[in-house]
Short mmCIF file of C-alpha atoms in Angstrom, two decimals:
data_model
loop_
_atom_site.label_atom_id
_atom_site.label_comp_id
_atom_site.label_asym_id
_atom_site.label_seq_id
_atom_site.Cartn_x
_atom_site.Cartn_y
_atom_site.Cartn_z
CA MET A 1 56.32 -87.60 -14.79
CA SER A 2 59.25 -85.40 -13.47
CA LEU A 3 61.23 -87.26 -9.87
CA VAL A 4 60.01 -83.86 -8.10
CA LEU A 5 55.98 -84.25 -9.53
CA ALA A 6 55.99 -87.81 -8.05
CA GLY A 7 57.26 -86.33 -4.75
CA ARG A 8 54.75 -83.85 -4.63
CA LEU A 9 51.88 -86.47 -5.00
CA GLY A 10 53.30 -89.18 -3.07
CA LEU A 11 53.34 -86.02 0.35
CA LEU A 12 50.16 -85.76 -0.63
CA CYS A 13 48.40 -89.75 -0.41
CA LEU A 14 50.62 -89.78 2.72
CA LEU A 15 48.88 -86.16 3.37
CA SER A 16 45.47 -87.17 2.75
CA SER A 17 45.91 -90.96 3.98
CA LEU A 18 46.83 -89.52 7.27
CA SER A 19 43.72 -87.19 7.16
CA CYS A 20 41.71 -91.11 6.61
CA TRP A 21 43.46 -92.85 9.27
CA ILE A 22 42.76 -88.89 11.32
CA MET A 23 38.67 -89.15 10.72
CA GLY A 24 38.26 -92.93 11.19
CA ALA A 25 40.01 -92.91 14.33
CA TRP A 26 37.30 -91.12 15.72
CA ALA A 27 35.05 -91.36 13.45
CA HIS A 28 32.06 -93.25 15.59
CA PRO A 29 28.69 -92.97 15.89
CA VAL A 30 27.32 -90.71 18.79
CA ALA A 31 24.67 -91.48 21.01
CA GLN A 32 24.06 -88.62 23.07
CA GLY A 33 22.24 -88.55 26.76
CA SER A 34 22.60 -87.05 30.05
CA MET A 35 23.27 -88.46 33.46
CA THR A 36 22.09 -87.12 37.32
CA VAL A 37 22.95 -88.66 40.40
CA VAL A 38 21.49 -87.34 43.42
CA VAL A 39 22.46 -89.01 47.22
CA ALA A 40 20.35 -88.07 49.27
CA GLY A 41 20.09 -90.46 52.99
CA ASP A 42 21.26 -93.12 52.28
CA THR A 43 20.04 -93.43 49.16
CA ILE A 44 21.68 -92.96 45.62
CA THR A 45 18.85 -92.24 42.17
CA MET A 46 20.27 -91.71 38.95
CA HIS A 47 18.58 -90.26 36.49
CA VAL A 48 19.22 -90.77 32.90
CA ARG A 49 18.07 -89.10 29.88
CA ILE A 50 18.52 -90.67 26.97
CA ALA A 51 17.42 -89.57 23.05
CA ALA A 52 15.31 -92.50 21.90
CA GLU A 53 17.34 -93.72 19.39
CA GLU A 54 19.66 -95.69 22.16
CA ALA A 55 16.82 -97.87 23.18
CA ILE A 56 15.83 -98.52 19.27
CA VAL A 57 19.73 -99.11 18.30
CA ALA A 58 20.31 -101.22 21.59
CA ASN A 59 16.55 -103.52 20.66
CA ALA A 60 17.74 -103.47 16.90
CA PHE A 61 20.97 -105.01 17.57
CA ALA A 62 20.10 -107.42 19.75
CA PRO A 63 19.57 -110.90 20.02
CA PRO A 64 16.38 -111.88 18.01
CA ALA A 65 15.44 -114.10 20.86
CA ASP A 66 15.95 -111.06 23.38
CA GLN A 67 14.52 -108.62 21.41
CA ALA A 68 10.89 -106.91 22.45
CA THR A 69 8.27 -106.87 20.78
CA THR A 70 6.00 -104.21 22.33
CA ILE A 71 7.55 -99.90 23.57
CA PRO A 72 7.17 -100.51 27.19
CA SER A 73 9.10 -103.74 26.50
CA MET A 74 11.41 -102.00 24.95
CA LEU A 75 12.07 -99.18 27.42
CA GLN A 76 12.27 -102.07 30.85
CA ALA A 77 14.49 -103.59 28.65
CA HIS A 78 16.99 -101.26 28.25
CA ALA A 79 16.53 -100.10 31.51
CA ALA A 80 18.24 -103.35 32.83
CA TYR A 81 20.69 -102.69 29.87
CA LEU A 82 22.35 -99.30 31.49
CA ALA A 83 22.73 -101.41 34.46
CA ARG A 84 24.48 -103.30 33.35
CA HIS A 85 26.23 -100.82 31.41
CA VAL A 86 26.44 -97.85 33.77
CA ARG A 87 29.00 -98.71 36.77
CA LEU A 88 28.39 -97.12 40.28
CA THR A 89 31.63 -97.65 42.80
CA VAL A 90 30.92 -95.71 46.42
CA ASN A 91 33.64 -95.66 48.94
CA GLY A 92 35.69 -98.01 46.63
CA GLN A 93 32.62 -100.90 46.52
CA ARG A 94 31.05 -101.45 43.65
CA LEU A 95 27.14 -100.88 43.47
CA GLN A 96 23.85 -103.18 42.43
CA PRO A 97 20.77 -100.72 41.11
CA THR A 98 18.35 -102.23 43.45
CA SER A 99 15.69 -100.73 41.51
CA THR A 100 15.72 -100.31 37.30
CA LYS A 101 13.02 -98.65 35.83
CA PRO A 102 11.67 -96.08 32.92
CA VAL A 103 9.77 -93.22 33.71
CA SER A 104 7.44 -94.34 31.41
CA GLU A 105 6.67 -96.70 29.40
CA THR A 106 5.93 -94.86 26.24
CA ILE A 107 8.50 -93.00 24.60
CA PRO A 108 7.74 -89.48 24.33
CA ALA A 109 6.66 -86.59 22.08
CA ASP A 110 10.58 -84.86 21.95
CA GLU A 111 11.21 -88.32 21.74
CA ARG A 112 14.06 -88.08 25.49
CA ILE A 113 13.51 -91.26 27.29
CA ASP A 114 14.50 -91.14 31.55
CA TYR A 115 14.85 -94.16 33.58
CA GLU A 116 16.06 -94.35 37.63
CA LEU A 117 18.35 -96.42 38.90
CA LEU A 118 17.94 -96.65 42.81
CA TYR A 119 20.89 -97.64 44.28
CA ARG A 120 21.88 -98.75 48.43
CA PHE A 121 25.25 -96.84 50.27
CA PRO A 122 27.46 -99.92 51.24
CA ALA A 123 26.86 -101.85 53.99
CA ASP A 124 29.86 -100.38 55.57
CA ALA A 125 28.59 -96.79 55.75
CA SER A 126 26.10 -96.94 58.64
CA SER A 127 28.82 -97.39 61.32
CA PRO A 128 28.86 -94.17 63.32
CA ARG A 129 31.94 -93.30 61.57
CA SER A 130 31.21 -93.76 58.36
CA SER A 131 27.67 -91.40 58.94
CA THR A 132 27.57 -87.38 59.50
CA ARG A 133 23.93 -86.02 60.75
CA SER A 134 22.51 -85.87 57.09
CA GLY A 135 22.83 -89.80 56.45
CA PRO A 136 26.35 -92.33 55.41
CA LEU A 137 29.64 -89.92 54.36
CA LEU A 138 29.92 -90.43 50.62
CA ARG A 139 34.34 -90.94 50.11
CA ASP A 140 34.00 -90.79 47.01
CA LEU A 141 32.00 -91.76 43.78
CA ARG A 142 32.94 -92.95 40.55
CA ILE A 143 31.39 -94.03 37.48
CA GLU A 144 32.13 -95.65 34.18
CA GLN A 145 29.95 -96.96 31.62
CA ASP A 146 30.63 -98.87 28.28
CA VAL A 147 26.97 -98.42 26.63
CA LEU A 148 26.01 -99.50 22.98
CA ASN A 149 29.62 -100.12 22.38
CA GLU A 150 29.38 -103.80 21.68
CA PHE A 151 27.77 -102.51 18.57
CA GLU A 152 28.78 -101.75 15.46
CA PHE A 153 27.34 -99.29 12.37
CA ALA A 154 29.24 -100.75 10.62
CA PRO A 155 32.06 -102.86 9.89
CA GLY A 156 35.23 -101.97 12.92
CA ASN A 157 33.09 -98.15 13.39
CA PRO A 158 31.54 -99.29 16.61
CA TRP A 159 28.69 -96.70 18.51
CA GLU A 160 29.70 -94.72 20.76
CA ALA A 161 26.77 -93.15 24.47
CA THR A 162 28.52 -90.42 26.15
CA PHE A 163 26.64 -88.82 29.13
CA VAL A 164 26.50 -84.84 30.62
CA VAL A 165 26.80 -86.26 34.45
CA ASN A 166 26.20 -83.84 37.12
CA ILE A 167 25.89 -85.18 40.51
CA THR A 168 24.88 -83.14 43.96
CA ALA A 169 24.47 -84.75 47.74
CA GLN A 170 22.11 -83.48 50.71
CA GLY A 171 21.33 -80.55 47.82
CA ARG A 172 25.29 -79.61 47.78
CA VAL A 173 26.37 -79.55 43.81
CA LEU A 174 29.27 -81.40 43.86
CA LEU A 175 29.96 -82.14 39.88
CA ALA A 176 28.36 -80.24 37.27
CA ASN A 177 28.34 -80.67 34.19
CA ARG A 178 30.76 -83.33 33.25
CA LEU A 179 31.17 -85.36 29.91
CA LEU A 180 31.43 -88.89 30.65
CA THR A 181 32.34 -91.61 27.68
CA SER A 182 33.99 -94.92 27.41
CA ARG A 183 37.42 -93.35 27.76
CA THR A 184 36.56 -90.63 30.52
CA PRO A 185 35.31 -91.73 33.90
CA ILE A 186 33.55 -89.30 35.95
CA VAL A 187 35.84 -89.74 39.63
CA TYR A 188 34.64 -87.21 42.55
CA ALA A 189 37.21 -87.64 45.53
CA ASP A 190 36.33 -86.30 49.65
CA GLN A 191 38.51 -83.09 49.92
CA PRO A 192 41.27 -84.60 53.17
CA SER A 193 38.63 -83.48 55.45
CA GLY A 194 36.28 -85.79 55.15
CA ARG A 195 33.77 -83.72 55.43
CA LEU A 196 31.56 -84.11 52.12
CA LEU A 197 27.98 -84.21 52.29
CA ASP A 198 28.17 -81.84 55.53
CA GLY A 199 31.18 -79.54 53.80
CA GLU A 200 30.72 -76.10 50.46
CA SER A 201 29.56 -77.25 46.98
CA THR A 202 33.17 -77.48 45.64
CA MET A 203 30.88 -75.67 42.43
CA ALA A 204 33.36 -72.42 41.32
CA GLY A 205 35.95 -71.58 38.71
CA GLN A 206 37.76 -75.07 38.43
CA ASP A 207 34.86 -76.82 37.70
CA GLU A 208 33.68 -74.47 35.32
CA LEU A 209 37.05 -74.48 33.36
CA GLN A 210 36.38 -78.76 33.59
CA SER A 211 32.56 -78.53 31.85
CA PHE A 212 34.18 -75.97 29.23
CA SER A 213 36.98 -78.86 28.48
CA ASP A 214 34.53 -81.45 28.28
CA TYR A 215 32.15 -79.98 26.19
CA LEU A 216 34.81 -78.83 23.23
CA TRP A 217 35.92 -82.58 23.36
CA LEU A 218 32.35 -82.30 22.86
CA GLY A 219 32.10 -79.97 20.25
CA ALA A 220 35.27 -81.98 18.53
CA SER A 221 34.50 -85.07 18.60
CA HIS A 222 30.80 -83.89 17.54
CA ILE A 223 32.79 -83.31 13.78
CA LEU A 224 35.21 -85.89 13.80
CA GLY A 225 33.03 -88.27 14.36
CA GLY A 226 30.63 -87.15 11.86
CA TYR A 227 31.72 -87.96 8.40
CA ASP A 228 28.66 -86.10 7.08
CA HIS A 229 29.85 -82.24 8.28
CA LEU A 230 33.59 -83.73 7.05
CA LEU A 231 32.68 -84.69 4.11
CA PHE A 232 31.09 -81.13 3.62
CA ILE A 233 33.67 -79.13 4.70
CA CYS A 234 36.24 -81.26 2.54
CA ALA A 235 33.97 -80.71 -0.75
CA LEU A 236 34.37 -76.83 -0.33
CA VAL A 237 38.16 -76.72 1.31
CA LEU A 238 39.36 -79.06 -2.55
CA THR A 239 38.46 -75.92 -4.06
CA ALA A 240 40.81 -73.33 -2.08
CA ARG A 241 43.00 -71.86 -4.64
CA SER A 242 44.18 -69.89 -1.86
CA LEU A 243 44.65 -68.85 1.89
CA TRP A 244 41.77 -66.26 1.15
CA ASP A 245 39.67 -68.27 -0.58
CA LEU A 246 40.08 -71.11 2.44
CA ILE A 247 39.52 -68.09 4.89
CA LYS A 248 36.18 -66.87 3.40
CA VAL A 249 34.85 -69.85 2.51
CA VAL A 250 35.52 -71.31 5.88
CA SER A 251 34.25 -68.38 8.57
CA VAL A 252 31.20 -68.21 5.54
CA PHE A 253 30.04 -72.14 6.79
CA THR A 254 31.21 -70.54 10.60
CA LEU A 255 29.37 -67.54 10.60
CA ALA A 256 26.27 -69.61 9.61
CA HIS A 257 26.19 -72.99 12.00
CA SER A 258 27.15 -70.39 14.46
CA LEU A 259 24.97 -68.56 13.79
CA THR A 260 21.98 -71.49 13.81
CA LEU A 261 23.74 -73.21 16.40
CA THR A 262 22.71 -70.69 19.12
CA LEU A 263 19.59 -69.52 18.11
CA SER A 264 19.04 -73.44 18.08
CA VAL A 265 19.61 -73.87 22.00
CA LEU A 266 17.72 -70.82 22.71
CA ASP A 267 14.76 -72.26 21.16
CA VAL A 268 14.45 -69.65 18.69
CA VAL A 269 14.58 -71.96 15.96
CA ARG A 270 14.60 -76.39 15.78
CA LEU A 271 13.11 -78.03 12.94
CA PRO A 272 13.08 -81.71 13.08
CA ASP A 273 15.56 -83.81 12.30
CA TYR A 274 13.78 -86.21 9.62
CA ILE A 275 14.34 -82.25 7.63
CA VAL A 276 17.15 -81.62 8.53
CA GLU A 277 19.56 -84.88 8.12
CA PRO A 278 19.04 -84.87 4.84
CA ILE A 279 19.37 -81.44 4.22
CA ILE A 280 22.79 -81.42 5.44
CA ALA A 281 23.48 -85.00 3.16
CA ALA A 282 22.16 -82.72 0.36
CA SER A 283 23.84 -80.02 0.89
CA ILE A 284 27.06 -82.75 0.44
CA VAL A 285 26.49 -84.29 -3.04
CA VAL A 286 25.44 -80.55 -4.11
CA VAL A 287 29.13 -79.42 -3.27
CA ALA A 288 30.92 -81.92 -4.01
CA GLY A 289 28.34 -82.31 -7.31
CA GLY A 290 29.51 -78.38 -8.28
CA ASN A 291 32.56 -79.76 -8.45
CA VAL A 292 32.38 -82.78 -10.42
CA LEU A 293 31.08 -80.72 -13.36
CA TRP A 294 32.71 -77.70 -13.05
CA PRO A 295 36.21 -78.65 -11.08
CA THR A 296 38.29 -75.34 -12.86
CA GLN A 297 35.70 -72.54 -12.67
CA ARG A 298 35.99 -71.04 -9.20
CA ARG A 299 31.61 -69.27 -8.78
CA ALA A 300 33.55 -68.02 -5.40
CA HIS A 301 30.58 -65.98 -4.76
CA LEU A 302 28.59 -68.90 -5.90
CA ARG A 303 30.13 -70.67 -3.56
CA LEU A 304 30.28 -68.62 0.00
CA LEU A 305 26.00 -68.54 -0.90
CA ILE A 306 25.78 -72.20 -0.96
CA ALA A 307 27.97 -72.52 1.60
CA PHE A 308 25.79 -69.62 3.99
CA GLY A 309 23.03 -70.93 3.07
CA PHE A 310 23.28 -74.74 3.50
CA GLY A 311 25.88 -74.55 6.90
CA LEU A 312 22.97 -73.08 8.62
CA PHE A 313 21.16 -76.25 8.44
CA HIS A 314 24.22 -77.79 9.57
CA GLY A 315 24.11 -75.64 12.73
CA LEU A 316 21.37 -77.50 12.82
CA GLY A 317 22.31 -80.26 12.89
CA PHE A 318 25.29 -79.26 15.63
CA ALA A 319 22.52 -78.40 18.09
CA GLY A 320 20.75 -81.63 18.11
CA GLY A 321 23.89 -83.31 19.47
CA LEU A 322 24.44 -80.41 21.57
CA LEU A 323 20.07 -80.21 22.54
CA GLU A 324 20.52 -83.89 23.71
CA VAL A 325 22.78 -83.79 26.28
CA LEU A 326 22.64 -79.79 27.27
CA GLY A 327 19.21 -80.28 29.92
CA PRO A 328 17.32 -77.16 31.75
CA GLN A 329 20.80 -75.37 31.83
CA ALA A 330 20.59 -71.63 32.27
CA GLY A 331 22.66 -68.11 32.95
CA SER A 332 26.82 -69.15 32.61
CA ALA A 333 26.81 -72.61 32.56
CA LEU A 334 25.22 -72.33 28.92
CA ALA A 335 26.45 -69.78 28.31
CA VAL A 336 30.10 -72.05 29.15
CA ALA A 337 28.44 -75.44 27.56
CA LEU A 338 27.57 -73.45 24.02
CA VAL A 339 31.18 -71.77 23.85
CA GLY A 340 33.11 -75.01 24.14
CA PHE A 341 30.60 -76.74 22.03
CA SER A 342 30.98 -73.90 19.30
CA LEU A 343 34.38 -73.92 19.89
CA GLY A 344 35.12 -77.47 19.64
CA VAL A 345 33.24 -78.23 16.31
CA GLU A 346 35.62 -75.03 15.02
CA LEU A 347 38.51 -77.64 16.44
CA GLY A 348 37.01 -80.76 14.41
CA HIS A 349 36.92 -78.71 11.64
CA GLN A 350 40.55 -77.36 11.53
CA ILE A 351 42.42 -80.82 12.36
CA VAL A 352 40.78 -82.00 8.38
CA VAL A 353 40.76 -78.83 6.64
CA LEU A 354 44.85 -77.52 7.16
CA PRO A 355 45.63 -81.28 6.68
CA LEU A 356 44.39 -80.98 2.88
CA PHE A 357 44.36 -77.53 2.50
CA ALA A 358 48.10 -77.79 2.86
CA ALA A 359 47.97 -81.23 1.12
CA LEU A 360 45.93 -79.24 -2.14
CA ARG A 361 48.68 -76.04 -1.84
CA LEU A 362 51.87 -78.45 -3.30
CA LEU A 363 49.90 -79.34 -6.16
CA HIS A 364 50.88 -75.12 -7.01
CA ALA A 365 54.51 -75.67 -5.57
CA GLY A 366 57.74 -75.60 -7.86
CA PRO A 367 58.61 -75.66 -11.09
CA VAL A 368 56.05 -77.07 -12.79
CA ASN A 369 54.10 -75.42 -15.89
CA GLU A 370 51.09 -74.27 -15.63
CA LEU A 371 48.60 -76.86 -17.65
CA VAL A 372 50.44 -78.86 -16.44
CA ARG A 373 48.91 -77.52 -12.87
CA SER A 374 46.07 -77.32 -13.66
CA ARG A 375 45.39 -80.39 -15.39
CA MET A 376 46.60 -81.89 -11.33
CA ARG A 377 44.16 -79.56 -10.32
CA ALA A 378 41.13 -80.87 -12.10
CA THR A 379 41.94 -84.06 -11.55
CA VAL A 380 41.81 -83.89 -7.40
CA VAL A 381 38.96 -81.96 -7.47
CA ARG A 382 37.16 -84.86 -9.52
CA TYR A 383 38.10 -87.37 -8.85
CA GLY A 384 38.50 -86.10 -4.50
CA SER A 385 34.48 -84.93 -5.10
CA GLY A 386 33.46 -88.09 -6.70
CA ALA A 387 34.33 -89.83 -3.72
CA ILE A 388 33.31 -87.42 -1.56
CA MET A 389 29.57 -87.25 -4.02
CA ALA A 390 29.40 -90.73 -3.19
CA GLY A 391 29.71 -91.08 0.88
CA GLY A 392 26.73 -87.81 0.44
CA LEU A 393 24.42 -90.09 -1.75
CA PHE A 394 25.61 -93.18 1.14
CA TYR A 395 23.73 -90.37 3.16
CA LEU A 396 20.93 -89.02 1.56
CA VAL A 397 19.65 -92.16 1.04
CA ALA A 398 20.86 -93.76 4.73
CA ALA A 399 18.80 -89.91 5.85
CA LEU A 400 15.71 -90.62 3.10
CA SER A 401 15.42 -93.51 5.19
CA MET A 402 15.89 -93.45 8.99
CA ALA A 403 12.46 -92.71 9.72
CA ARG A 404 11.74 -95.94 8.18
CA LEU A 405 14.42 -97.57 9.70
CA GLY A 406 13.47 -96.29 12.88
CA ALA A 407 9.77 -97.31 12.66
CA SER A 408 10.06 -100.72 11.99
CA ALA A 409 13.08 -101.18 14.56
CA LEU A 410 10.52 -99.97 17.44
CA PRO A 411 8.63 -102.81 18.33
CA GLY A 412 4.62 -102.99 18.34
#
């Protein structure tokens, strides 16, 4: 093997390792929910909506002695868990909830659970200088959380919970559609005038821009935190022999998942997770398996058809991540969320696709004869796809057993 060829292979390994490092640094199983904070009089009510998965995970990973044995007790225990892991600070003082409870003692058909956490203003907020006719003066508010962070999905891969937050005070919107993660708290500070509760709403263009940025991040993190989507797109990229091949397959996949993502958000087409997730996992196995069996055959039209067909189901999977946090939005707020999330999904794809494609292109450059180049390519496609297929089989088994696993984790 020539020195030039060895250098190319070494650089290929380096770029591939870098891509894997990026994926590993970002990849966390994400439980998504929403949070509405309502300030009324001297009371602050935090309405939290989460997927049932979050409560089930917290119960399943809890020490055996602390695991609930009935659904009502699991929901009550998770309400107390939220009170410990969601931190509310008002006017510089950390508040403890005076009441924490699930809204219902059952898991609804949509598998979304609602909780109410009630807080009182700090004691010094009742003085005349700290109050208005409509109630205590809210000078600043901060929300932090580390929900599920102590539980590992796999060694070194902890769970991550995210919430889309809305804050209102005396009927006025203070913040809307802001993303709360364990690394990015929500902070609201009053204007220097000190007239937060009696002033005008701060929901303006700047707030919509921040909302767009939050949903962009949510879309990107949904991709970079989801190995299933990344494995599928990597299996497609491995067979791209030119930039035009890459553009075609990525465009077809983007068109398909954007179509079903939009239709799902608009409540036109929706499928349950127990159908969507196994099909997404199967898509990895099908594409990667085809690469292993026919690493040198292009079958361009067939690959485009497969990318489009399975892309429709990947879009439904993306929609699940968005719908869990979207809530009852309409008009410009819905458009901002949908466009920001969709662009974030594409950004997440390109963070992986472009370095991988650049690495593969190294196999075609330089004075290497066509026979050696073809063998190198076949080897990379076959073994790379074999590893991807193994990951796909893992996810397929996990998806097929998820319903049974979830049922066994449910108390009662």
